[in-house]
PDB file of C-alpha atoms in Angstrom:
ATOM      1  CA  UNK A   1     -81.893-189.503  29.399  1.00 41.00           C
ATOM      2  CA  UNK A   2     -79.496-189.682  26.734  1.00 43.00           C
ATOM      3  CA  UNK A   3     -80.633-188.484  23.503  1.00 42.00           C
ATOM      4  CA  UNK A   4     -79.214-189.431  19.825  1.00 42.00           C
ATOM      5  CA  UNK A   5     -78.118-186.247  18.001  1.00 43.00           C
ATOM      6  CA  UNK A   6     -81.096-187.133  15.332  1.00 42.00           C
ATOM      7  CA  UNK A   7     -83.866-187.644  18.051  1.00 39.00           C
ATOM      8  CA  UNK A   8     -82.371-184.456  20.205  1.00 39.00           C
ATOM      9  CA  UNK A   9     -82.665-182.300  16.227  1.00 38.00           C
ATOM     10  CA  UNK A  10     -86.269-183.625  15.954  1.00 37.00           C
ATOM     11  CA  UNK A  11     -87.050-182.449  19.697  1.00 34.00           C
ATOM     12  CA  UNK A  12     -85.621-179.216  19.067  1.00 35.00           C
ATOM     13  CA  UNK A  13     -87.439-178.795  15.802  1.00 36.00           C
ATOM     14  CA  UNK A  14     -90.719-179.671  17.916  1.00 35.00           C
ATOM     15  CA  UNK A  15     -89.704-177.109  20.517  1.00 35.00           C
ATOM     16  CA  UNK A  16     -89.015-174.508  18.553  1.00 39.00           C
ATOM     17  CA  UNK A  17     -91.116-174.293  15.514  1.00 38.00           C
ATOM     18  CA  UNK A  18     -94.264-174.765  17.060  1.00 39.00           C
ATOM     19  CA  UNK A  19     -96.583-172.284  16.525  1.00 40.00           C
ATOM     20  CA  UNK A  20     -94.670-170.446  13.734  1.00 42.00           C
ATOM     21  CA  UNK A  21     -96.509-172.992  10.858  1.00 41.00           C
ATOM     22  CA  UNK A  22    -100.125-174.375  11.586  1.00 42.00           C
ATOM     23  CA  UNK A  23    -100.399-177.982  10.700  1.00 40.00           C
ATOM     24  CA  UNK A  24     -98.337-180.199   9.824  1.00 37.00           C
ATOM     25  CA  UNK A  25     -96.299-178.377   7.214  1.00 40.00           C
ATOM     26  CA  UNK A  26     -94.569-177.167  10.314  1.00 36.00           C
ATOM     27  CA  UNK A  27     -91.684-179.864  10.343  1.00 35.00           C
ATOM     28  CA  UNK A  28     -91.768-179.545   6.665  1.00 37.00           C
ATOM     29  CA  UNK A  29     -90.937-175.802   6.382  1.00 42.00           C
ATOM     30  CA  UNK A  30     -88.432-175.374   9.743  1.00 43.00           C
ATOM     31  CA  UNK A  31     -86.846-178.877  10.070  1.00 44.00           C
ATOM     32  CA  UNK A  32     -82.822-178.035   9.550  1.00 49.00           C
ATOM     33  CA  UNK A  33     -81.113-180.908  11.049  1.00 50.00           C
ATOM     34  CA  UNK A  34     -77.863-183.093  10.751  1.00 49.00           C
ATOM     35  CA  UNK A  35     -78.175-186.646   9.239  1.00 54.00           C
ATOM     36  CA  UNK A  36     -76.789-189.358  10.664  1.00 55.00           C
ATOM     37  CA  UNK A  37     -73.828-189.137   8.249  1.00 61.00           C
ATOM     38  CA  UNK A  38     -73.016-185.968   8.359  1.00 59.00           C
ATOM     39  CA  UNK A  39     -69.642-184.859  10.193  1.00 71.00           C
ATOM     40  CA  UNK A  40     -69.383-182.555  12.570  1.00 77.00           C
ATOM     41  CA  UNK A  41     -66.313-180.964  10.563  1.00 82.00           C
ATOM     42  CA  UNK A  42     -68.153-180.179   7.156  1.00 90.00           C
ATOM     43  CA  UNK A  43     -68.834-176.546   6.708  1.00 92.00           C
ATOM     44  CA  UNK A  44     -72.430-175.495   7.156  1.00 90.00           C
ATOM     45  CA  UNK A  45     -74.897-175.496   4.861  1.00 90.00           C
ATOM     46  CA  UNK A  46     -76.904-172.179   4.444  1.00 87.00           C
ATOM     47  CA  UNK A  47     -80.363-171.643   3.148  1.00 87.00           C
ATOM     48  CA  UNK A  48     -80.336-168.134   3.266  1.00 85.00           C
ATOM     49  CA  UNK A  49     -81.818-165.653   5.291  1.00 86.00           C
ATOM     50  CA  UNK A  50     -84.800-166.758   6.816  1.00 91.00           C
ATOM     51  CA  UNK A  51     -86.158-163.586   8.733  1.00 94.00           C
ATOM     52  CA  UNK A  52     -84.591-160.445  10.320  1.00 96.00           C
ATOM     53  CA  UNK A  53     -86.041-158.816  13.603  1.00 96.00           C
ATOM     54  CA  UNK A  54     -86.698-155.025  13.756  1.00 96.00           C
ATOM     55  CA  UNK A  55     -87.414-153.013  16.428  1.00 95.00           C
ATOM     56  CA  UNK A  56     -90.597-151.003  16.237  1.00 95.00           C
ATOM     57  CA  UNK A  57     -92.279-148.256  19.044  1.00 94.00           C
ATOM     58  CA  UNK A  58     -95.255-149.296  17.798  1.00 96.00           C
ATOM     59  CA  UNK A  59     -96.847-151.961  16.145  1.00 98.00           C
ATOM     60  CA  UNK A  60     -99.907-150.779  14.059  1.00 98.00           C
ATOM     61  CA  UNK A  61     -97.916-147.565  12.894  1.00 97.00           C
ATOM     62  CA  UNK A  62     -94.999-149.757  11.410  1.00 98.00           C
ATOM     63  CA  UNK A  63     -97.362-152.459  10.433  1.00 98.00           C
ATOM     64  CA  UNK A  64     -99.304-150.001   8.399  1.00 98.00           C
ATOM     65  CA  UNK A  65     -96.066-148.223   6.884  1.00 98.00           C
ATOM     66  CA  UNK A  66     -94.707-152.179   5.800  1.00 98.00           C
ATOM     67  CA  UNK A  67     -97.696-153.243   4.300  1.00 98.00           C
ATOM     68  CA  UNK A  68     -99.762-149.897   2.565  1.00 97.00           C
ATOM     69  CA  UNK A  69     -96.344-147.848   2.105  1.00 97.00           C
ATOM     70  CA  UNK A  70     -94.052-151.165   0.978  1.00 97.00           C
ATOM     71  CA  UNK A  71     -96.696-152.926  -0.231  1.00 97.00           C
ATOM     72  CA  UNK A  72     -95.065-156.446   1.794  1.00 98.00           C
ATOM     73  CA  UNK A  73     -97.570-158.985   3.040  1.00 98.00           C
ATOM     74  CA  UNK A  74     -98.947-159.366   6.462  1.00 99.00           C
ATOM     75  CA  UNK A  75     -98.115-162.212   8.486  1.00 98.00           C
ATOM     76  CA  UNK A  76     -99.041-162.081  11.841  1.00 98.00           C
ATOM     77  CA  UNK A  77    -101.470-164.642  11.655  1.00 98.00           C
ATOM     78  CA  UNK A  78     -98.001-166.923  12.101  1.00 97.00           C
ATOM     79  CA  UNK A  79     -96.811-164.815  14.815  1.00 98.00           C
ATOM     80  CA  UNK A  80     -96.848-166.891  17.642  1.00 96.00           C
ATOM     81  CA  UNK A  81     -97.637-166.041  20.796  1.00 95.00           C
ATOM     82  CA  UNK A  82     -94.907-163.911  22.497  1.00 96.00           C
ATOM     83  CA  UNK A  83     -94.719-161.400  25.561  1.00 96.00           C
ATOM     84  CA  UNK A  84     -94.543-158.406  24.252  1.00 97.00           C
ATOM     85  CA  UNK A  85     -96.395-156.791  20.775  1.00 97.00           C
ATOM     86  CA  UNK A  86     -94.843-157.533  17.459  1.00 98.00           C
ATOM     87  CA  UNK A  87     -96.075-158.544  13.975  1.00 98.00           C
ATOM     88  CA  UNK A  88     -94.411-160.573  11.215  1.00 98.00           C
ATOM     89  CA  UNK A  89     -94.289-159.666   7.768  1.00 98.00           C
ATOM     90  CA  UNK A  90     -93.186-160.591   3.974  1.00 98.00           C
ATOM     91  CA  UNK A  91     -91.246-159.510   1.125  1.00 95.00           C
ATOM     92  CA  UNK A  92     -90.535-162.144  -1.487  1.00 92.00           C
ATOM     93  CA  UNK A  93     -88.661-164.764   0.007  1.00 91.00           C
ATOM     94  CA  UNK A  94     -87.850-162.685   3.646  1.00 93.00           C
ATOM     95  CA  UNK A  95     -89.693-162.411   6.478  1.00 97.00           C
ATOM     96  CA  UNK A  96     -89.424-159.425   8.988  1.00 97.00           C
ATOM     97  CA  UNK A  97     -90.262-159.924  12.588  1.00 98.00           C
ATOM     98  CA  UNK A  98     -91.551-156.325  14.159  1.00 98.00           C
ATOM     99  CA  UNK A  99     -90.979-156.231  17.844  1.00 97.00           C
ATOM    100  CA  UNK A 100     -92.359-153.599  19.891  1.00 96.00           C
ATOM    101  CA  UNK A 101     -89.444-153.411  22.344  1.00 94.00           C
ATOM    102  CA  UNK A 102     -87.498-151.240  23.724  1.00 89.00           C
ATOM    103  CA  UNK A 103     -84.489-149.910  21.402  1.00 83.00           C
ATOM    104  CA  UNK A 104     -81.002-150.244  22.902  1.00 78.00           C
ATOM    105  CA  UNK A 105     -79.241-148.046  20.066  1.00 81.00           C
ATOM    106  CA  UNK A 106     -79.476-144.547  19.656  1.00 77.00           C
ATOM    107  CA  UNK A 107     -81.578-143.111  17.021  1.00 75.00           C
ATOM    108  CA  UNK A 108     -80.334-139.798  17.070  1.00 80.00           C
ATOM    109  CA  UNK A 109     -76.982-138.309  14.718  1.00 80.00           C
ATOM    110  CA  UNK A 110     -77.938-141.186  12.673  1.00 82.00           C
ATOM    111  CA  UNK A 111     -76.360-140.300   8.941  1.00 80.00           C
ATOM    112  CA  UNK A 112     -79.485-139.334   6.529  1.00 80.00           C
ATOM    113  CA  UNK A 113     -78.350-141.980   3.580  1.00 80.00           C
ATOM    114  CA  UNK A 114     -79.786-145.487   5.016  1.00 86.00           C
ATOM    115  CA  UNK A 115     -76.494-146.350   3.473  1.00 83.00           C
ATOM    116  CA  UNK A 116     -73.917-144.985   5.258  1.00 82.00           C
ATOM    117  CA  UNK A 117     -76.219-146.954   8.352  1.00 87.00           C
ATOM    118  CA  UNK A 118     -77.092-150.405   9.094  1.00 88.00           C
ATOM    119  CA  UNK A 119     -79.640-151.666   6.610  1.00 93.00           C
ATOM    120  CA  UNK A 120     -81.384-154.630   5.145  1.00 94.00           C
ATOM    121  CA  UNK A 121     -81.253-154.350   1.198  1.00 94.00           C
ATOM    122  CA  UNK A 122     -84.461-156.529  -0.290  1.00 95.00           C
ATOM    123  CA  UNK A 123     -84.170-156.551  -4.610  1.00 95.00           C
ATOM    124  CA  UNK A 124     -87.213-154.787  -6.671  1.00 96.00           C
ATOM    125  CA  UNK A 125     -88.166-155.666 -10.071  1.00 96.00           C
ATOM    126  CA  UNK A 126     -88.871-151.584 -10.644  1.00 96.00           C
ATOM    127  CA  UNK A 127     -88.340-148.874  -8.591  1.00 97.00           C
ATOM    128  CA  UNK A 128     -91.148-146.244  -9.926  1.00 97.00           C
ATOM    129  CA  UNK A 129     -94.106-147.786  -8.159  1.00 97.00           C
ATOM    130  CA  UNK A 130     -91.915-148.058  -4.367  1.00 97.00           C
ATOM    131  CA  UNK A 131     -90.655-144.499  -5.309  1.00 97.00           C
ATOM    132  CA  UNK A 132     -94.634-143.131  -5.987  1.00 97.00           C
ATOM    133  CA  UNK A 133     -95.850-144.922  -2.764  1.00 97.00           C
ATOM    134  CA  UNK A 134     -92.800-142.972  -1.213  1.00 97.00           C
ATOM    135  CA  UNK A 135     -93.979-139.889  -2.063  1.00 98.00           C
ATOM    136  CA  UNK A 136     -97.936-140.156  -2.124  1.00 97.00           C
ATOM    137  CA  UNK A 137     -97.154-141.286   1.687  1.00 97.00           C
ATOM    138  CA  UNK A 138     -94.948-138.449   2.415  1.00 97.00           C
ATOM    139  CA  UNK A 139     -91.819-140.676   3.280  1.00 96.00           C
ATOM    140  CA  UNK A 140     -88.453-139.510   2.548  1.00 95.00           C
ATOM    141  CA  UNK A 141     -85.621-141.368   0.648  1.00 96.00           C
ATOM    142  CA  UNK A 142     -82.341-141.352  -0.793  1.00 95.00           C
ATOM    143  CA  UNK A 143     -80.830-142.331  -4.225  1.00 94.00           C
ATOM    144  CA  UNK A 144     -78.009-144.865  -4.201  1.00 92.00           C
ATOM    145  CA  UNK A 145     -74.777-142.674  -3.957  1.00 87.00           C
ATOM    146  CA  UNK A 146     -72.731-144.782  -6.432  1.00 90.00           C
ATOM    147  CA  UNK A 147     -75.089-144.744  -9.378  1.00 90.00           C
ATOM    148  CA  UNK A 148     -77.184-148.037  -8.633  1.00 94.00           C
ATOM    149  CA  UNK A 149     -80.321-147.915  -9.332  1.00 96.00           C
ATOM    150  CA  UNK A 150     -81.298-148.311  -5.728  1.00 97.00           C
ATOM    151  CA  UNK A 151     -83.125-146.373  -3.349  1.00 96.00           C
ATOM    152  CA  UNK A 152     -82.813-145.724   0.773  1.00 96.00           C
ATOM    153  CA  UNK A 153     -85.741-144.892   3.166  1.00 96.00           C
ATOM    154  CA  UNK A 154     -86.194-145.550   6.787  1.00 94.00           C
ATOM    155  CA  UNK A 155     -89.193-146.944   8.611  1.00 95.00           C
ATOM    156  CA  UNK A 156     -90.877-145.031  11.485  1.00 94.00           C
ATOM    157  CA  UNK A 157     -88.530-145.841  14.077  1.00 93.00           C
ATOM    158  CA  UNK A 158     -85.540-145.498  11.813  1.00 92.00           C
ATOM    159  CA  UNK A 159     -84.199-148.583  10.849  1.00 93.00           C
ATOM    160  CA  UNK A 160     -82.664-148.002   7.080  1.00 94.00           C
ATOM    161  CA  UNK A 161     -83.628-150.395   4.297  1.00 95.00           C
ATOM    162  CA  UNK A 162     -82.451-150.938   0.511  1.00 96.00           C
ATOM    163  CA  UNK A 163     -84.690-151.297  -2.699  1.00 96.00           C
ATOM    164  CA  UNK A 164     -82.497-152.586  -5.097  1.00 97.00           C
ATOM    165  CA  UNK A 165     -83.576-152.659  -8.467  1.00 96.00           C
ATOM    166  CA  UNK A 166     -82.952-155.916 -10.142  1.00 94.00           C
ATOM    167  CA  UNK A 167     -84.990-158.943 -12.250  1.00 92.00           C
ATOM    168  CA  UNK A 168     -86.876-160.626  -9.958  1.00 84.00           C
TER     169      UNK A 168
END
């Protein structure tokens, strides 16, 4: 069967996207496709980032430290449903995807500053309240190196973020 590029776009959509959006606001939310007009040639067009994926050892013990230490929203409810344990959540516009899998990097010798390490960097409208939910949960954390008003921390597993202070 020979598809059109437009009908083989929708199919993929279908494909892929189910499950992550009830309803129909599905298509809505995760349709990225080419028009009939565009060229093949034009430089993409980015939205931005939609979601990153993070390794976890264990699902309830970095869902809890994302959600009461972080303070982001819970989103599993759109989780679909996928062979091994996981849990999705928010910050702002991002979503995280926790996977309880196992971890092909090594964890130890990894440098203390989250950023002299692989990190995602999310902007904060203030740093004081992240920096007392830091400390009331016993989490260590770094200051920004260069001045920034920014902080580092690392979740359970290790895996460095950024809290950039900025208007938001």
């Amino acid at each position: 069967m020979l598809l059109t590029r437009r009908a083989l776009c929708v199919v993929t959509v279908l494909h892929c996207c189910a499950g992550f959006v009830p309803g129909p606001a599905r298509l809505l939310r995760h349709s990225v496709c080419w028009s009939a007009t565009e060229s093949v040639d034009e430089a993409p067009v980015f939205g931005g980032l939609q979601h990153a994926g993070v390794l976890c050892s264990n699902t309830e013990a970095s869902l809890a430290f994302y959600t009461e230490v972080l303070g982001f929203q819970d989103e599993t409810e759109l989780r679909p449903n996928l062979p091994f344990k996981g849990a999705f959540v928010r910050a702002g516009g991002q979503q995280i995807h926790l996977m309880e899998l196992e971890n092909p990097d090594p964890v130890d010798g990894r440098p203390e500053h989250g950023g002299r390490d692989r990190h995602l960097a999310f902007t904060i409208r203030s740093l004081a309240p992240l920096e007392a939910a830091l400390k009331r949960h016993g989490r260590t954390y770094t200051r920004s190196k260069s001045g920034r008003a920014a902080i580092f921390t690392r979740d359970p597993d290790g895996n460095a973020f950024e809290f950039l202070e900025a208007d938001v």
